[in-house]
Amino acid sequence: MRLSPLTSLTLVALALLLAAPWVVYPAFLMKALCFALFAAAFNLLLGYAGLLSFGHAAFFGGAAYVTAHAAKVWGWPPELAILGGTLAAAALGLAMGALAIRRQGIYFAMTTLALAQMLFFLFLQAPFTGGEDGIQGVPQGRLLGLIDLGQPTDAYYAVLAIAALGHLALYRIVHSPFGQVLKAVRDNEARARSLGYEVDRYKLTAFVLSATLAGLAGGTKALVFQIATLTDVQWQMSGEVVLMTLLGGIGTVAGPAVGAFLSVGLESALATSGLPVPAVIGAVFIACVLVFRRGLVGEIGARLKIRL
Amino acid sequence: MSVQVLSGQLLLGLINGAFYALLSLGLAVIFGVLGIINFAHGAFYMVGAFAAWGLATYLDIGYWPALVLVPLALGLAGMGVERLMLKRLAGLDPLYGLLATFGLALVLEGTFRQVYGSSGQPYPVPEALQGGVNLGFMFLPLYRGWVVAASIVVCLATWLAIERTALGARLRAATERPDMAQALGLNVPLLVTVTFGVAVALAAFAGVMAAPVYQANPLMGSNLIIVVFAVVVIGGMGSLSGAILSGYGLGLAEGLTKVFYPPAANIVVFVIMALVLLVRPAGLFGRVN
Amino acid sequence: MPETVLSVTGLDGHYGESHVLHGVDFSIRAGEVVTLVGRNGAGKTSTLRAIMGMLPRRSGSIELRGRQLISLPPHRIARAGIGYVPDDRGIFASLSVAENLALPPRARAGALSDGEIDALFPRLKERRASPGTKLSGGEQQMLAIARALRTGAGLLLLDEPTEGLAPVIVRQIGAILRDLKGRGHTVLLVEQNVHFAATVADRHIVMENGRVVDTLDNAELAADPGRLDRFLGV
């Protein structure tokens, strides 16, 4: 049987990830996987619809709050709490997206950033989020009544399954007829419009799908790390997911995940170095934009002339 | 409610509006000639405040010289940023300009946070402007009156220079059709660099003026710039007067909100932005982009 | 024989992926009025834009009175003494007529004074304060030519100056071009209207597929009108 480069690489990556907890701390892996899913969801919008959202922290962090609140205060089981957070992100995505797609390009980016900042202030003031402390000590529970999320290794495989399913969903969306229309909109909006496509509906659908999966990532992260805080809804978080995607490769299937692992790895390496982490991240950002716009996966794909 | 409280909050709103106007004017000018949004504009404002504080603390140079020196120095630094960084992004999707300047903002903010932490460095009100006058209906602290007056004068002077002078005509020509302006003999690349520098100098000027009001704080820039983005979305960047008026108007709206419903004060600009997007997607003064 | 003002040799030009000029060769002497004729897409406008340095990629040689221009940026080319009027006239909407006129820096001696420009274009004087694009098409064309002259440019590049204009305006533009020729200006114009071209120009350079394929003067054109039709198609 001959496998495509992408399929074989996916299988290799899965094998590595299945073996990884024997080599790397599960906590690091879970964090990286949550961000990988977050970045991949973001990339659906930037890479395939050409829309730069600078407000995706709202969905990631918003879902984290809802999941944490549902699990801790309402006592929901983990799968329902995550589902609740994900649906909340979807609803938020619908509202924010409907406003933001009324403007294009650079205005779209500024609009999403401003709307996300408004949500940040709302979360800061809302009584249920716990203000500066956030929601701490979220009970992990047993996923589907079976998997004890309190056990690091078990929790890791659960997160891996969620991230893999999320990626699979994204892959299917991108390669569906819907995904083809999105790319047509990205490449030439006026042309897509003149061909009779309702461009705004496609953009909004992509926005909601992206927000939903970003919410899935945020809700999962809140549950396995037992905490939801303002960090996850701040504008810096919106910027970080842009960087992960850029670092790995905008518009590639594997890029955002690779970028997320690089970025989380870089941050944990820097944490003990005494260097100012945001400043280093900013410098990486500038370097990527100036000389490395295709990102790691995009660059490798272009060198080897394969689609990754 | 007393007249004093109302006029006091409106004055605070006008001061916020003064900074919004100076920054959104700079953003609009940069957008005109470069087609990009300068995310680092807030960081330049923050560095302006720190530069004033640093001059006073380390070199004993006071407010008035700082008000001239800091914009000059940061304006030159801005020209360096344009030449070394933004010029290389010419012809690419303008989103890359936003991302590169976002990175620059992170570098500046991260560095200042590392050195000075997240708390503010106090900066005194210059001697000549200490105290205040009683206007009968309110007490006006002199320095606050000066900030509002100075920003109005600077905004107006910038607007006049662009809309009414020969140099401004060159800038407008380069904004409208850079290739044609250059084919008529205008050194458009130099004009773009200088324009970026002047816009950065405006942000630095705002930063120096802000230091006695808000202290010099590493986070002051990013907090401000996101609100200014909303101001720019509301006003649209097609008209400079629109950018200035939206700045003051939204500052006032914030002040009024503080009087009538304080908890909503820090989101009112975003709420107005959402409403404008619903009713007039192109912005109040904007053309459809 | 008057000196050569413009000498173009082996000029290649690209727009992105498409190769639009394939080794264009021609030269113009001082005081000549020369037209570039050819079908749409033959490379006439691209040739003017390449001379001005406005094509993203170009190579070959462009000499203005012996000075090599190929590596200069557009503003230095304009200041070397070339006035350019594009096919859409290049009037700035955000500038008034007076501002449009005053826009280019006065690069050289020999620029027309304000008085001379007012005498040559009386219509513009009346409309100095109007926004540039509130002018009629003919007035915009006059403004564009006047603006190019104000720099002191000895060589004018005009892209289809008569396109879309009423016959009476076309005659005025013809008169202006003859006046400029009388003052010693050199003019290279792209022109679809062969009849108009014959009334103002000394020579006609025929382009096809990004190359110069023929050159003929007015006498040759009169003797053999079919010679142009072969290239222009009917």
Short mmCIF file of C-alpha atoms in Angstrom, two decimals, chain B residues 165-272:
data_model
loop_
_atom_site.label_atom_id
_atom_site.label_comp_id
_atom_site.label_asym_id
_atom_site.label_seq_id
_atom_site.Cartn_x
_atom_site.Cartn_y
_atom_site.Cartn_z
CA THR B 165 0.02 73.36 2.54
CA ALA B 166 2.13 72.44 -0.48
CA LEU B 167 3.96 69.77 1.51
CA GLY B 168 0.60 68.40 2.61
CA ALA B 169 -0.49 68.30 -1.04
CA ARG B 170 2.50 66.05 -1.75
CA LEU B 171 1.48 63.78 1.09
CA ARG B 172 -2.09 63.63 -0.18
CA ALA B 173 -0.85 62.85 -3.68
CA ALA B 174 1.39 60.07 -2.35
CA THR B 175 -1.54 58.72 -0.33
CA GLU B 176 -3.87 58.70 -3.31
CA ARG B 177 -1.57 57.36 -6.03
CA PRO B 178 2.01 56.79 -4.94
CA ASP B 179 3.22 55.57 -8.33
CA MET B 180 1.86 58.61 -10.14
CA ALA B 181 3.22 61.00 -7.51
CA GLN B 182 6.64 59.45 -7.92
CA ALA B 183 6.45 59.64 -11.71
CA LEU B 184 5.97 63.39 -11.30
CA GLY B 185 9.28 63.64 -9.48
CA LEU B 186 8.22 63.38 -5.85
CA ASN B 187 10.56 61.30 -3.69
CA VAL B 188 7.73 59.14 -2.40
CA PRO B 189 9.85 56.62 -0.45
CA LEU B 190 11.42 59.47 1.54
CA LEU B 191 8.02 61.10 2.02
CA VAL B 192 6.63 57.83 3.41
CA THR B 193 9.54 57.43 5.83
CA VAL B 194 9.24 61.00 7.09
CA THR B 195 5.47 60.69 7.42
CA PHE B 196 5.81 57.55 9.50
CA GLY B 197 8.36 59.36 11.66
CA VAL B 198 6.04 62.33 12.18
CA ALA B 199 3.14 60.06 13.15
CA VAL B 200 5.37 58.28 15.67
CA ALA B 201 6.46 61.68 16.98
CA LEU B 202 2.78 62.52 17.56
CA ALA B 203 2.40 59.33 19.62
CA ALA B 204 5.55 60.19 21.58
CA PHE B 205 4.24 63.72 22.18
CA ALA B 206 1.04 62.21 23.55
CA GLY B 207 3.13 59.93 25.74
CA VAL B 208 5.08 62.82 27.29
CA MET B 209 1.83 64.67 27.95
CA ALA B 210 0.35 61.54 29.50
CA ALA B 211 3.21 60.93 31.95
CA PRO B 212 2.02 63.44 34.63
CA VAL B 213 -1.60 62.24 34.25
CA TYR B 214 -1.25 58.45 34.17
CA GLN B 215 2.43 57.94 35.23
CA ALA B 216 4.80 56.04 32.94
CA ASN B 217 3.54 52.46 32.87
CA PRO B 218 4.69 49.64 30.55
CA LEU B 219 1.09 48.57 29.94
CA MET B 220 -0.33 52.01 29.13
CA GLY B 221 0.29 51.61 25.40
CA SER B 222 -1.49 48.34 24.72
CA ASN B 223 -4.46 49.33 26.86
CA LEU B 224 -4.79 52.51 24.83
CA ILE B 225 -4.11 51.17 21.35
CA ILE B 226 -6.96 48.65 21.39
CA VAL B 227 -9.45 51.39 22.27
CA VAL B 228 -7.90 53.54 19.53
CA PHE B 229 -8.44 50.67 17.07
CA ALA B 230 -12.12 50.76 17.97
CA VAL B 231 -12.07 54.55 17.50
CA VAL B 232 -10.54 54.06 14.07
CA VAL B 233 -13.11 51.41 13.12
CA ILE B 234 -15.86 53.81 14.21
CA GLY B 235 -14.45 56.84 12.38
CA GLY B 236 -13.00 55.10 9.39
CA MET B 237 -9.55 56.10 8.23
CA GLY B 238 -10.62 57.83 5.03
CA SER B 239 -10.66 61.27 6.61
CA LEU B 240 -8.22 62.85 9.03
CA SER B 241 -10.79 65.18 10.51
CA GLY B 242 -12.97 62.11 11.06
CA ALA B 243 -10.17 60.43 13.00
CA ILE B 244 -9.67 63.52 15.18
CA LEU B 245 -13.36 64.12 15.84
CA SER B 246 -14.02 60.46 16.65
CA GLY B 247 -11.16 60.58 19.16
CA TYR B 248 -12.58 63.50 21.14
CA GLY B 249 -16.17 62.34 20.71
CA LEU B 250 -15.50 58.88 22.10
CA GLY B 251 -13.46 60.28 24.96
CA LEU B 252 -16.47 62.42 25.88
CA ALA B 253 -18.80 59.44 25.52
CA GLU B 254 -16.60 57.57 27.98
CA GLY B 255 -16.72 60.50 30.40
CA LEU B 256 -20.51 60.64 30.21
CA THR B 257 -20.77 56.91 30.77
CA LYS B 258 -18.67 57.29 33.90
CA VAL B 259 -21.23 59.74 35.22
CA PHE B 260 -24.35 57.77 34.42
CA TYR B 261 -23.28 54.11 34.50
CA PRO B 262 -19.69 53.70 35.73
CA PRO B 263 -19.34 49.91 35.22
CA ALA B 264 -19.80 50.32 31.45
CA ALA B 265 -17.21 53.07 31.10
CA ASN B 266 -14.42 50.87 29.81
CA ILE B 267 -16.57 49.06 27.27
CA VAL B 268 -18.66 51.93 25.96
CA VAL B 269 -16.32 52.60 23.03
CA PHE B 270 -16.55 48.94 21.97
CA VAL B 271 -20.32 48.97 22.30
CA ILE B 272 -20.49 52.07 20.11
#
